[in-house]
PDB file of C-alpha atoms in Angstrom:
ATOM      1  CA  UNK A   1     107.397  88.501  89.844  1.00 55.00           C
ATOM      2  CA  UNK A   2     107.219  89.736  93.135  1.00 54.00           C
ATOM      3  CA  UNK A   3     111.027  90.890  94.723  1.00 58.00           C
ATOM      4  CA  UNK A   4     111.565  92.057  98.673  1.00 60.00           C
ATOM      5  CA  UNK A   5     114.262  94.890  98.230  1.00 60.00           C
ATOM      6  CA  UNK A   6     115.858  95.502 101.657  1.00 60.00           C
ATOM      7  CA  UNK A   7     118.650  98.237 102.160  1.00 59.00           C
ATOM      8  CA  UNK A   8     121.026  99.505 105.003  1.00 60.00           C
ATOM      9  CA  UNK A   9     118.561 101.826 106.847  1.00 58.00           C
ATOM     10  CA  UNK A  10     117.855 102.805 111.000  1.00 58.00           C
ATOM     11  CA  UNK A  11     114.575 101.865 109.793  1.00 69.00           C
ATOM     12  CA  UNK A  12     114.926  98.551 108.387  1.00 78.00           C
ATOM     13  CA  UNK A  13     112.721  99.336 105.634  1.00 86.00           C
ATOM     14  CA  UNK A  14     111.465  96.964 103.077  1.00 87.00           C
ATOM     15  CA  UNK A  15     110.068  97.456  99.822  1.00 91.00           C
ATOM     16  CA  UNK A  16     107.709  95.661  98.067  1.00 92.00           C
ATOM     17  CA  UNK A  17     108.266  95.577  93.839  1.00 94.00           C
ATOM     18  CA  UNK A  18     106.876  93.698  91.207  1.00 95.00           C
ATOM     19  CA  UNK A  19     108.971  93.136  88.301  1.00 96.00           C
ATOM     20  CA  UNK A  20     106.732  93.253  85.090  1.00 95.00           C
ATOM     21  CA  UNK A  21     108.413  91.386  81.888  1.00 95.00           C
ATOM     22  CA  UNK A  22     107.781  92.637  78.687  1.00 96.00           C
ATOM     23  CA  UNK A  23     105.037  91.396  76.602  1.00 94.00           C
ATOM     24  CA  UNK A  24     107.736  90.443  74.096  1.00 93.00           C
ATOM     25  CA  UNK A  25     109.179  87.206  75.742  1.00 91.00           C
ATOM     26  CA  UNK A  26     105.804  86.718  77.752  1.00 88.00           C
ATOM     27  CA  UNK A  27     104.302  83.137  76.432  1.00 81.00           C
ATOM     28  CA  UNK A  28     100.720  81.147  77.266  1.00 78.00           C
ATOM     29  CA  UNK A  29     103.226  78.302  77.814  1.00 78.00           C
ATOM     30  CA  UNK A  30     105.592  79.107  80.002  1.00 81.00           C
ATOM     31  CA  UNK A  31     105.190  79.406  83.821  1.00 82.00           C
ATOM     32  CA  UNK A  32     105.721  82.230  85.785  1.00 82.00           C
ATOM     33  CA  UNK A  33     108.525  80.548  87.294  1.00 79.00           C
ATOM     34  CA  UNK A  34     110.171  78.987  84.669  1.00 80.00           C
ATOM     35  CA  UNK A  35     110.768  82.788  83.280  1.00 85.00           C
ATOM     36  CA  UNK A  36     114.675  83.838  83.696  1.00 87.00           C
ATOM     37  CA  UNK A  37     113.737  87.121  85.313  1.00 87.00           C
ATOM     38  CA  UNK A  38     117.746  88.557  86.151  1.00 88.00           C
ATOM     39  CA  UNK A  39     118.419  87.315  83.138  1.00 91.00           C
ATOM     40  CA  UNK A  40     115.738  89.345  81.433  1.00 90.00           C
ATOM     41  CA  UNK A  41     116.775  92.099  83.985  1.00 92.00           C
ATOM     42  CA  UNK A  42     120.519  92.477  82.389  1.00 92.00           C
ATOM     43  CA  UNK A  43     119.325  92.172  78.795  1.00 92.00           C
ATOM     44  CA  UNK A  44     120.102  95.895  77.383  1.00 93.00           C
ATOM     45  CA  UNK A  45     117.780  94.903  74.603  1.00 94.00           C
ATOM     46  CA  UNK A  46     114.753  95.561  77.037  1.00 96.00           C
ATOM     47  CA  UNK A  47     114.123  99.481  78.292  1.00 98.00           C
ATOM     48  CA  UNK A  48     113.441  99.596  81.920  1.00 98.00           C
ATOM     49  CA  UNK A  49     110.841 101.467  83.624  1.00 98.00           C
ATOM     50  CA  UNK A  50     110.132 102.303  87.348  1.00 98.00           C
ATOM     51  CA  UNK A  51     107.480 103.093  87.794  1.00 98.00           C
ATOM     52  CA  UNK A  52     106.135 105.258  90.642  1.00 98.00           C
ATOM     53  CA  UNK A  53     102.084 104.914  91.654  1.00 97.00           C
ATOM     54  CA  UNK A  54      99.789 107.800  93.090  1.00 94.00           C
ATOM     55  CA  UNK A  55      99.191 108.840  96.835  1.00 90.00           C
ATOM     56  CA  UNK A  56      95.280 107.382  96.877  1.00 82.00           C
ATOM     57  CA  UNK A  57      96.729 103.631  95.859  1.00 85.00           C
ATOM     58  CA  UNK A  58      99.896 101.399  95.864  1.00 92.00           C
ATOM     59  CA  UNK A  59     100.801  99.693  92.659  1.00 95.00           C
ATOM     60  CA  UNK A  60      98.051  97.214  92.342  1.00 94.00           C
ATOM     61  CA  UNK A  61      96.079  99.963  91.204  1.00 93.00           C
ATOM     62  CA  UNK A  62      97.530 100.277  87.778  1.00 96.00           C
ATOM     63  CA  UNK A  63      97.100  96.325  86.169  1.00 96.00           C
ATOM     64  CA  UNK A  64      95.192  98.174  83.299  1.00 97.00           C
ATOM     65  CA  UNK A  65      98.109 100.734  82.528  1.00 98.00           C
ATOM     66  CA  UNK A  66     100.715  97.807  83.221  1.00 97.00           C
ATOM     67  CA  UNK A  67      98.828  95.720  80.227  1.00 96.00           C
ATOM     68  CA  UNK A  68      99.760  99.088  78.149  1.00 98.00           C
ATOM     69  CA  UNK A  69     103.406  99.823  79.254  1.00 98.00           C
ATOM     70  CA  UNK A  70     104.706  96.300  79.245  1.00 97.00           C
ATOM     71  CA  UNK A  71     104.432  96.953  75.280  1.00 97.00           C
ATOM     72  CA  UNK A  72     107.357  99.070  75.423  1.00 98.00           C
ATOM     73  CA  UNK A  73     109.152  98.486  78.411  1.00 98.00           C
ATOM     74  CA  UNK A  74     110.025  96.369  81.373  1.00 97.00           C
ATOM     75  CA  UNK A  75     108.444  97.259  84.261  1.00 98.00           C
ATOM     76  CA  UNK A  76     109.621  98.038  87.931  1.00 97.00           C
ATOM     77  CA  UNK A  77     106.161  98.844  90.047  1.00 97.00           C
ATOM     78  CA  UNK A  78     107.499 100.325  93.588  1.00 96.00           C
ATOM     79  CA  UNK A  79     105.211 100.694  96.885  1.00 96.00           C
ATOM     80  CA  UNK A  80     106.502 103.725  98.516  1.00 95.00           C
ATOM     81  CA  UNK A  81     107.271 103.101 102.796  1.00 92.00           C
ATOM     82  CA  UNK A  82     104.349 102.150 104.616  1.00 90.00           C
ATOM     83  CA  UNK A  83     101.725 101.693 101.290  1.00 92.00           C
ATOM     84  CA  UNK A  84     100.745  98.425  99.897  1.00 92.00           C
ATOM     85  CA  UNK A  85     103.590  95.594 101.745  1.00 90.00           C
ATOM     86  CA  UNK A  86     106.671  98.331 101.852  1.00 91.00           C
ATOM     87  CA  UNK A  87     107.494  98.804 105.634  1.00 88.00           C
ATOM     88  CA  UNK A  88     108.564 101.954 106.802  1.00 85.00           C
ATOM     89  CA  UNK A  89     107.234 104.916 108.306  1.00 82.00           C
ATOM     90  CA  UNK A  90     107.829 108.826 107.957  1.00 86.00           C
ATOM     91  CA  UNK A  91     106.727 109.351 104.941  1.00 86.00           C
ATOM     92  CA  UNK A  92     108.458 112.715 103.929  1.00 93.00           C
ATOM     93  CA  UNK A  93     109.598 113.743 100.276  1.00 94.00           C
ATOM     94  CA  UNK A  94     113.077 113.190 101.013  1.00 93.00           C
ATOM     95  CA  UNK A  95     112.630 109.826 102.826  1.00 92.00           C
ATOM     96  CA  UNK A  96     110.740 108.348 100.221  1.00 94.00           C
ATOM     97  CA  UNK A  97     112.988 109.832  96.742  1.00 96.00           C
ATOM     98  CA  UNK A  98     116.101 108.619  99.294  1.00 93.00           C
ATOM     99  CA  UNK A  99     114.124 104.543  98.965  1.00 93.00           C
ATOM    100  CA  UNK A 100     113.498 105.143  95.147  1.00 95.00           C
ATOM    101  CA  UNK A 101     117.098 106.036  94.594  1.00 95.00           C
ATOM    102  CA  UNK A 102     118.140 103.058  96.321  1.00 92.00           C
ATOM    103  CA  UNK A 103     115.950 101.063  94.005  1.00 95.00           C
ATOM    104  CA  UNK A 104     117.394 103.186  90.637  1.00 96.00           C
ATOM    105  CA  UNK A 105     120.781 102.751  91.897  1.00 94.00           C
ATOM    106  CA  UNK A 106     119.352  98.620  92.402  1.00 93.00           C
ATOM    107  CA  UNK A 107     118.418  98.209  88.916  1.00 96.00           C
ATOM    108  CA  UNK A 108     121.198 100.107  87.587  1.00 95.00           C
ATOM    109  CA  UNK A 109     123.930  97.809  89.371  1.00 93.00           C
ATOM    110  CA  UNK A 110     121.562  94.726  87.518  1.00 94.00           C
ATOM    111  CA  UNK A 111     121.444  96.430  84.132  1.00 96.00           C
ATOM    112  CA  UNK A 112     123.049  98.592  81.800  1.00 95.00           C
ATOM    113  CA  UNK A 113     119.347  99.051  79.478  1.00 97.00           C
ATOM    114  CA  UNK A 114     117.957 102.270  79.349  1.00 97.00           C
ATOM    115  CA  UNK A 115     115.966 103.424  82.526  1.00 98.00           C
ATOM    116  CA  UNK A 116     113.036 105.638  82.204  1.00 98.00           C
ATOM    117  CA  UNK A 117     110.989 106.819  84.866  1.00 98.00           C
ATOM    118  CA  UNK A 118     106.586 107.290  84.880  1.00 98.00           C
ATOM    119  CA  UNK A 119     105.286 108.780  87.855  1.00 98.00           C
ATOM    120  CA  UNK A 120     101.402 109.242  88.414  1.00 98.00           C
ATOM    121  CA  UNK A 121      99.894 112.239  90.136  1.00 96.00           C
ATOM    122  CA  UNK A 122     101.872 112.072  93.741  1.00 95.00           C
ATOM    123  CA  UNK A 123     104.601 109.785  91.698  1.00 97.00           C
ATOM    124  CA  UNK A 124     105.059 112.476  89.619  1.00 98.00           C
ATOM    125  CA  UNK A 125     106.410 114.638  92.523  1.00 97.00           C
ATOM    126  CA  UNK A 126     108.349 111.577  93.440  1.00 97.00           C
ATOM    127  CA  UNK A 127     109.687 111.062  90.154  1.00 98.00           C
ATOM    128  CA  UNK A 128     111.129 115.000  89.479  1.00 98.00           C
ATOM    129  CA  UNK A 129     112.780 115.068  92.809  1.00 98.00           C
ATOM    130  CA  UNK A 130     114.172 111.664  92.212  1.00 98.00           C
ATOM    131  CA  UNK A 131     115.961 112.676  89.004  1.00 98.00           C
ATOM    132  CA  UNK A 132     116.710 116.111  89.954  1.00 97.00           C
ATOM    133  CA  UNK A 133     118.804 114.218  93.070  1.00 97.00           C
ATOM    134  CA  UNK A 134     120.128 111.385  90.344  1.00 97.00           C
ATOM    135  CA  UNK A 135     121.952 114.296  88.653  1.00 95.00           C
ATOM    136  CA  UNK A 136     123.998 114.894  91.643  1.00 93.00           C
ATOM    137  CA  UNK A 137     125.839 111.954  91.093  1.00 92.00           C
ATOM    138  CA  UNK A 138     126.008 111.859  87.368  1.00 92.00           C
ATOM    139  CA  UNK A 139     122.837 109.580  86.719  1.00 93.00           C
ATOM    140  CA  UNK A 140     120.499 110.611  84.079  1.00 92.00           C
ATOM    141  CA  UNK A 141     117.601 108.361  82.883  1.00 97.00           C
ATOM    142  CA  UNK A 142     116.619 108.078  79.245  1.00 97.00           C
ATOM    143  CA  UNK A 143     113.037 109.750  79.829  1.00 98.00           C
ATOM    144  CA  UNK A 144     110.947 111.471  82.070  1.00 98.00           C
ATOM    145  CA  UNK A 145     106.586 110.799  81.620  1.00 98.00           C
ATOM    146  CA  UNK A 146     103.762 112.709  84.807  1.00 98.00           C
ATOM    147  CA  UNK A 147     100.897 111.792  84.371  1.00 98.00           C
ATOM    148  CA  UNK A 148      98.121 113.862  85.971  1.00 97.00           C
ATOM    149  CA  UNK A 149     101.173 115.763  87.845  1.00 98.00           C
ATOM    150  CA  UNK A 150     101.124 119.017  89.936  1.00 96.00           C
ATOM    151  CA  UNK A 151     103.459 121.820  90.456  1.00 97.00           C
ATOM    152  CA  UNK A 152     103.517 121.344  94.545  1.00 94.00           C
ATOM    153  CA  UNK A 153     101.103 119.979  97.306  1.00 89.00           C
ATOM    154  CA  UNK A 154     100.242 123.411  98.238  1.00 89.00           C
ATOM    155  CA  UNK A 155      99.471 124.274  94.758  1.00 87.00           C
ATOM    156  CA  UNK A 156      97.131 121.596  94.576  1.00 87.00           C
ATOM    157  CA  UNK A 157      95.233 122.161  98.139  1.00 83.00           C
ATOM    158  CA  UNK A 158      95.066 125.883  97.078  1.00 81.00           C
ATOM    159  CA  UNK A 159      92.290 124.792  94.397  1.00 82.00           C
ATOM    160  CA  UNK A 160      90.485 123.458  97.141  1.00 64.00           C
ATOM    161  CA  UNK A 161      86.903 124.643  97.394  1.00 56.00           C
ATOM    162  CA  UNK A 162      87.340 124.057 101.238  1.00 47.00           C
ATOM    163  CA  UNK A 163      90.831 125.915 100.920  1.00 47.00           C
ATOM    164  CA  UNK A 164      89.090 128.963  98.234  1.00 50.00           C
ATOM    165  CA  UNK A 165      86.485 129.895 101.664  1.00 41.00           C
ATOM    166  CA  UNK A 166      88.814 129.886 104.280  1.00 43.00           C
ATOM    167  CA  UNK A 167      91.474 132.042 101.924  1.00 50.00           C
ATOM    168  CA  UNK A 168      90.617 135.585 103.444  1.00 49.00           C
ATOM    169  CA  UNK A 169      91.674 133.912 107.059  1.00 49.00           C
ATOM    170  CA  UNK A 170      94.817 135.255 108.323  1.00 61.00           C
ATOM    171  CA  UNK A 171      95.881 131.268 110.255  1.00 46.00           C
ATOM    172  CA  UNK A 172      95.172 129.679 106.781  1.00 47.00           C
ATOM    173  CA  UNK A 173      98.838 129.762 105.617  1.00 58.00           C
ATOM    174  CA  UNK A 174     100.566 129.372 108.951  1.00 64.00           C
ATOM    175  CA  UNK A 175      98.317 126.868 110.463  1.00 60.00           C
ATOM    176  CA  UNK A 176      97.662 124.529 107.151  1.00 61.00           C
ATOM    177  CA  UNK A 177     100.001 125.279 104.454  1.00 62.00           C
ATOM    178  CA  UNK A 178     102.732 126.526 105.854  1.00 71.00           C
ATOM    179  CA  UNK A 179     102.978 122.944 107.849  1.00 72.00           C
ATOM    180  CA  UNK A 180     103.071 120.780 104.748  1.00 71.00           C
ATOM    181  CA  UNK A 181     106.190 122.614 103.614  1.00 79.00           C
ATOM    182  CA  UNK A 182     107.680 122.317 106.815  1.00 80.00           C
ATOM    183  CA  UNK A 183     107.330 118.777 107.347  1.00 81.00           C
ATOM    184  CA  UNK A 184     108.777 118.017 103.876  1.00 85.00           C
ATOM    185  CA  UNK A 185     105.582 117.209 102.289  1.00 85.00           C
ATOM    186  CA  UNK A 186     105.077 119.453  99.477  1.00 89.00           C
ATOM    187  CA  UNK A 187     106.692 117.598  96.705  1.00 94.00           C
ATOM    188  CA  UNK A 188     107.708 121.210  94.635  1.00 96.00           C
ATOM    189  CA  UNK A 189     108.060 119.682  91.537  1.00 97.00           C
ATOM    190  CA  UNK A 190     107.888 123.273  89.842  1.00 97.00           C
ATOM    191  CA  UNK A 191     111.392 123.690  91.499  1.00 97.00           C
ATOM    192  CA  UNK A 192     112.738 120.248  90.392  1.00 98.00           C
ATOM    193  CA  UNK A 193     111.679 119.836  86.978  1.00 98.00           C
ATOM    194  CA  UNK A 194     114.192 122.521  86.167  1.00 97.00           C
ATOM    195  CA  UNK A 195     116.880 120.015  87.142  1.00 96.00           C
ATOM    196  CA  UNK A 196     115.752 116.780  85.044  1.00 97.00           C
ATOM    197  CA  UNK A 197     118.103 116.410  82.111  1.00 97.00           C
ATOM    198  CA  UNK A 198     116.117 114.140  80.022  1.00 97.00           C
ATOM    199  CA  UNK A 199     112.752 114.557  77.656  1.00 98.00           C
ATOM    200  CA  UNK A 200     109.745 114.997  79.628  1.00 98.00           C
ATOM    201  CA  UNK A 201     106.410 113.551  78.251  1.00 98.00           C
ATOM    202  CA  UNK A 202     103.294 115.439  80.390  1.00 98.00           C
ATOM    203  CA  UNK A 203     100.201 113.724  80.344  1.00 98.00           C
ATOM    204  CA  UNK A 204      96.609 114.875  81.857  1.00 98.00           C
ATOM    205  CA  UNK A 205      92.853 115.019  81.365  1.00 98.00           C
ATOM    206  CA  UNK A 206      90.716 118.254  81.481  1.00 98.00           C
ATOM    207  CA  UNK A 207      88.431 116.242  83.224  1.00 97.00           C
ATOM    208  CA  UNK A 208      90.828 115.465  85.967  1.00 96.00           C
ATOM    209  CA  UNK A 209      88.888 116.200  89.160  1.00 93.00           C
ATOM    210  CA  UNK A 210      91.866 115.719  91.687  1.00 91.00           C
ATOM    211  CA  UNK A 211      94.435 117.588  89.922  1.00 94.00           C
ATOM    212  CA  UNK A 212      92.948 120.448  88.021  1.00 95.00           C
ATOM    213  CA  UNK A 213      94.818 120.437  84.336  1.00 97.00           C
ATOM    214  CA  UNK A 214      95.937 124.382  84.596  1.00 96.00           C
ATOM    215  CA  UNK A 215      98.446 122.752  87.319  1.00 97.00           C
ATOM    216  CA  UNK A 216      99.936 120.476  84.916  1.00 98.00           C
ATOM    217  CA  UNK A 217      99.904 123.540  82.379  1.00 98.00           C
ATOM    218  CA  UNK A 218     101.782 125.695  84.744  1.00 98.00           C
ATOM    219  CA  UNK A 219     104.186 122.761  85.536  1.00 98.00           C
ATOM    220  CA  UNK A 220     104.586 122.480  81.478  1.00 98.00           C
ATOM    221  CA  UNK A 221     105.450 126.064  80.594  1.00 98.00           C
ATOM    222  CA  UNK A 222     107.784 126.173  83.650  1.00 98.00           C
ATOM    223  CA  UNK A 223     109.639 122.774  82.320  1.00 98.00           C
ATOM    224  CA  UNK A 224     110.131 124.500  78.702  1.00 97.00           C
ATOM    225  CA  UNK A 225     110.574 128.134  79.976  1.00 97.00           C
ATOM    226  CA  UNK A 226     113.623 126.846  81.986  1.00 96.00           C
ATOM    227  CA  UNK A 227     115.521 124.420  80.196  1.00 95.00           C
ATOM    228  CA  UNK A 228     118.161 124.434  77.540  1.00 95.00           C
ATOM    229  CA  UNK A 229     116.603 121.974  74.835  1.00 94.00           C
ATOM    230  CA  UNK A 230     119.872 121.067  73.350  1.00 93.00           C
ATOM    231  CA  UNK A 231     121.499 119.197  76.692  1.00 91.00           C
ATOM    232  CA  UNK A 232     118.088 118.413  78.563  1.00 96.00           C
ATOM    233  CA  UNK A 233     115.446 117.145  75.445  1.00 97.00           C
ATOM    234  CA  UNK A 234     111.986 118.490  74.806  1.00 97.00           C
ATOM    235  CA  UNK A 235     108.931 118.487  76.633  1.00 98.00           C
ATOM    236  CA  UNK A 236     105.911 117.467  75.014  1.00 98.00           C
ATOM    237  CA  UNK A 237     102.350 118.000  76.788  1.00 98.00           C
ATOM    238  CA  UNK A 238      99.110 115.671  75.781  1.00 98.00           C
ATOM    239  CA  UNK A 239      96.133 117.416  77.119  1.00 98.00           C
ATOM    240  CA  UNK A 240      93.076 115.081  76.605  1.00 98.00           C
ATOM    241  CA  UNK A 241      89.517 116.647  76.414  1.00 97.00           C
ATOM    242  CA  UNK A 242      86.893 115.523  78.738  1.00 95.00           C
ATOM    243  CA  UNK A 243      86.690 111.815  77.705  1.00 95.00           C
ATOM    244  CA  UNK A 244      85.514 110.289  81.318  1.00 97.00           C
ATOM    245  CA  UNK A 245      89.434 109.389  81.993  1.00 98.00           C
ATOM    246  CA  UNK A 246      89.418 111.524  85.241  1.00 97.00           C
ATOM    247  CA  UNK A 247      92.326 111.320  86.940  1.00 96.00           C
ATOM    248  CA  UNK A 248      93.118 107.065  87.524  1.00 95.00           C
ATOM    249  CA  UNK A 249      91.901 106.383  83.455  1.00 97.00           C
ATOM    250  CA  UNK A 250      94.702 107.554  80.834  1.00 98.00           C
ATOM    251  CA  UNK A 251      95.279 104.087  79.884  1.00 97.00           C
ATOM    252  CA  UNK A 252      92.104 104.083  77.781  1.00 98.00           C
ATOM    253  CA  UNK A 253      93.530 106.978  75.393  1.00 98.00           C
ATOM    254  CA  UNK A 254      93.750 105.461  72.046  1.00 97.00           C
ATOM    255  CA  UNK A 255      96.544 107.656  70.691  1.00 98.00           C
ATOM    256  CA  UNK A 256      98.548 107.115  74.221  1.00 98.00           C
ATOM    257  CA  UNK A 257     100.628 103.418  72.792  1.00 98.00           C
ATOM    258  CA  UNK A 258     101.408 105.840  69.674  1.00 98.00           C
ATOM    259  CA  UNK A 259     102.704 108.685  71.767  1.00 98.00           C
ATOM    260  CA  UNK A 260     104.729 106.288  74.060  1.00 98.00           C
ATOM    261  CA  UNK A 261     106.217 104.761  70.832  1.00 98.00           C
ATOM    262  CA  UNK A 262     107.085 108.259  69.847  1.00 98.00           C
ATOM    263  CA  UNK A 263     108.467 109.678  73.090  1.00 98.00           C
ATOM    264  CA  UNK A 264     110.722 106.259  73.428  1.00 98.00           C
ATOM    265  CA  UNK A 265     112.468 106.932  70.020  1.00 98.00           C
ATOM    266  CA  UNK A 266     112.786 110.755  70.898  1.00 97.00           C
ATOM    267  CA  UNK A 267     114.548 109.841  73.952  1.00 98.00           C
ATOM    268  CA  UNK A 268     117.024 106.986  72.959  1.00 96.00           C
ATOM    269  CA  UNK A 269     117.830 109.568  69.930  1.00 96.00           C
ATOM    270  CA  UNK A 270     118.715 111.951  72.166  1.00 95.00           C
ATOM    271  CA  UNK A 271     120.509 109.701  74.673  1.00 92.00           C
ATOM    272  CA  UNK A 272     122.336 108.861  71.024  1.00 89.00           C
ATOM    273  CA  UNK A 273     123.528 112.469  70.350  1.00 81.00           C
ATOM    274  CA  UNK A 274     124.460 113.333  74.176  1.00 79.00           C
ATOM    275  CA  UNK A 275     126.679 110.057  74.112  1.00 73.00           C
ATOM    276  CA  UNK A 276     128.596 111.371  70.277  1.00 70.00           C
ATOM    277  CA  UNK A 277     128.756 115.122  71.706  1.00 69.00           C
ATOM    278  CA  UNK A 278     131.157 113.629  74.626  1.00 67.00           C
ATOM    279  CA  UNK A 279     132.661 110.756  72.752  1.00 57.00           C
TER     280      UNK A 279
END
């Protein structure tokens, strides 16, 4: 189902979503239509996920993963401002976690089911910002999965080839680099991770061309060598040898449903003990 959310903005901004049921209560018989979809929406029985696409696409790029995901939850596909049929403009890390909290906050007025979050590669920035800022108020989501994620923008241009020639020039940092973190750009999830109070599942390839994997292994170690386990949950890190999933293709890991399955349990146990430590 396809669902306009509009919110109190100066920029009148508009974003597109596509609300995903699960496969569950999907049938060959029934229309699209004819499908209760708010009623589905308020069901606790169904685990929500929002789910937060990659800076190269919008969120028809991910059908194939959808297919996967709707196994386990009930998906929430988001354009960021000013990709795929989301208006908007000024696209800045703040901006766009700002629209993605108005769409948590959305769902969460709807539905009292478990939220969990799945960012992919600039989503994943997205997504670590977004629940760092959640905790602010209070909000914690039931799970945390990057796939293919990064420690910051910089980070990432820094492996450049382009960026690895030009390194011994003096204007590199101020001209280039220096700009992206000025203009709110950089998405530091190394600094924001540190904040998410929830398991973290990280997911990557070694045959990730984009996003080389000893980003996501930095990202990892910073995640676990930061956290206190008992109120925040574990991290756990799936590193897949070279397998031709690159970075867009994690969906075709065959052990990937199992480790979802496993990850979902972990987290709703854990939501389980948090809620008897305060009760």
């Amino acid at each position: 189902m396809y669902i306009d959310v509009s919110y109190p903005h100066s920029e009148n901004v508009t974003l597109g979503v596509w609300q995903i049921l699960p496969m569950e209560i999907v049938s060959d018989i029934v229309k699209n239509e004819e499908y209760n979809f708010d009623g589905v929406l308020s069901n606790e029985k169904y685990n929500i996920l929002l789910y937060l696409h990659g800076n190269g696409s919008d969120r028809t790029n991910s059908i194939n993963l959808y297919e996967l995901l709707r196994e386990f939850f009930h998906i929430f596909a988001v354009d960021y401002r000013g990709y795929g049929d989301s208006t908007g403009f000024n696209l800045t890390d703040t901006n766009i976690v700002n629209d993605m909290a108005f769409i948590y906050k959305w769902l969460r007025e709807r539905s009292r089911a478990k939220i969990f979050v799945w960012g992919h590669s600039l989503g994943t920035g997205v997504a670590t910002h977004l629940i760092s800022d959640l905790k602010k108020s209070n909000e914690c989501v039931a799970g945390l999965v990057l796939e293919a994620p990064f420690t910051s923008v910089v980070d990432v241009m820094k492996t450049s080839p382009l960026i690895k020639f030009y390194s011994f020039l003096p204007w590199l940092h101020t001209t280039i680099l220096n700009p992206i973190i000025k203009r709110d750009i950089n998405f530091d999830s190394k600094t924001y991770i540190t904040n998410v109070d929830c398991p973290i599942m990280i997911l990557h390839a070694e045959d990730d061309e984009a996003i080389p994997f000893s980003i996501a292994t930095e990202l990892y170690y910073t995640a676990v060598n930061h956290r206190n386990f008992t109120y925040q949950g574990n991290v756990t890190y799936h590193l897949y040898s070279p397998n031709g999933y690159g970075h867009m293709c994690l969906y075709l890991e065959t052990d990937l449903p199992h480790q979802i399955d496993v990850f979902v349990d972990q987290c709703l146990e854990f939501a389980k003990d948090r809620l008897s430590e305060r009760s």
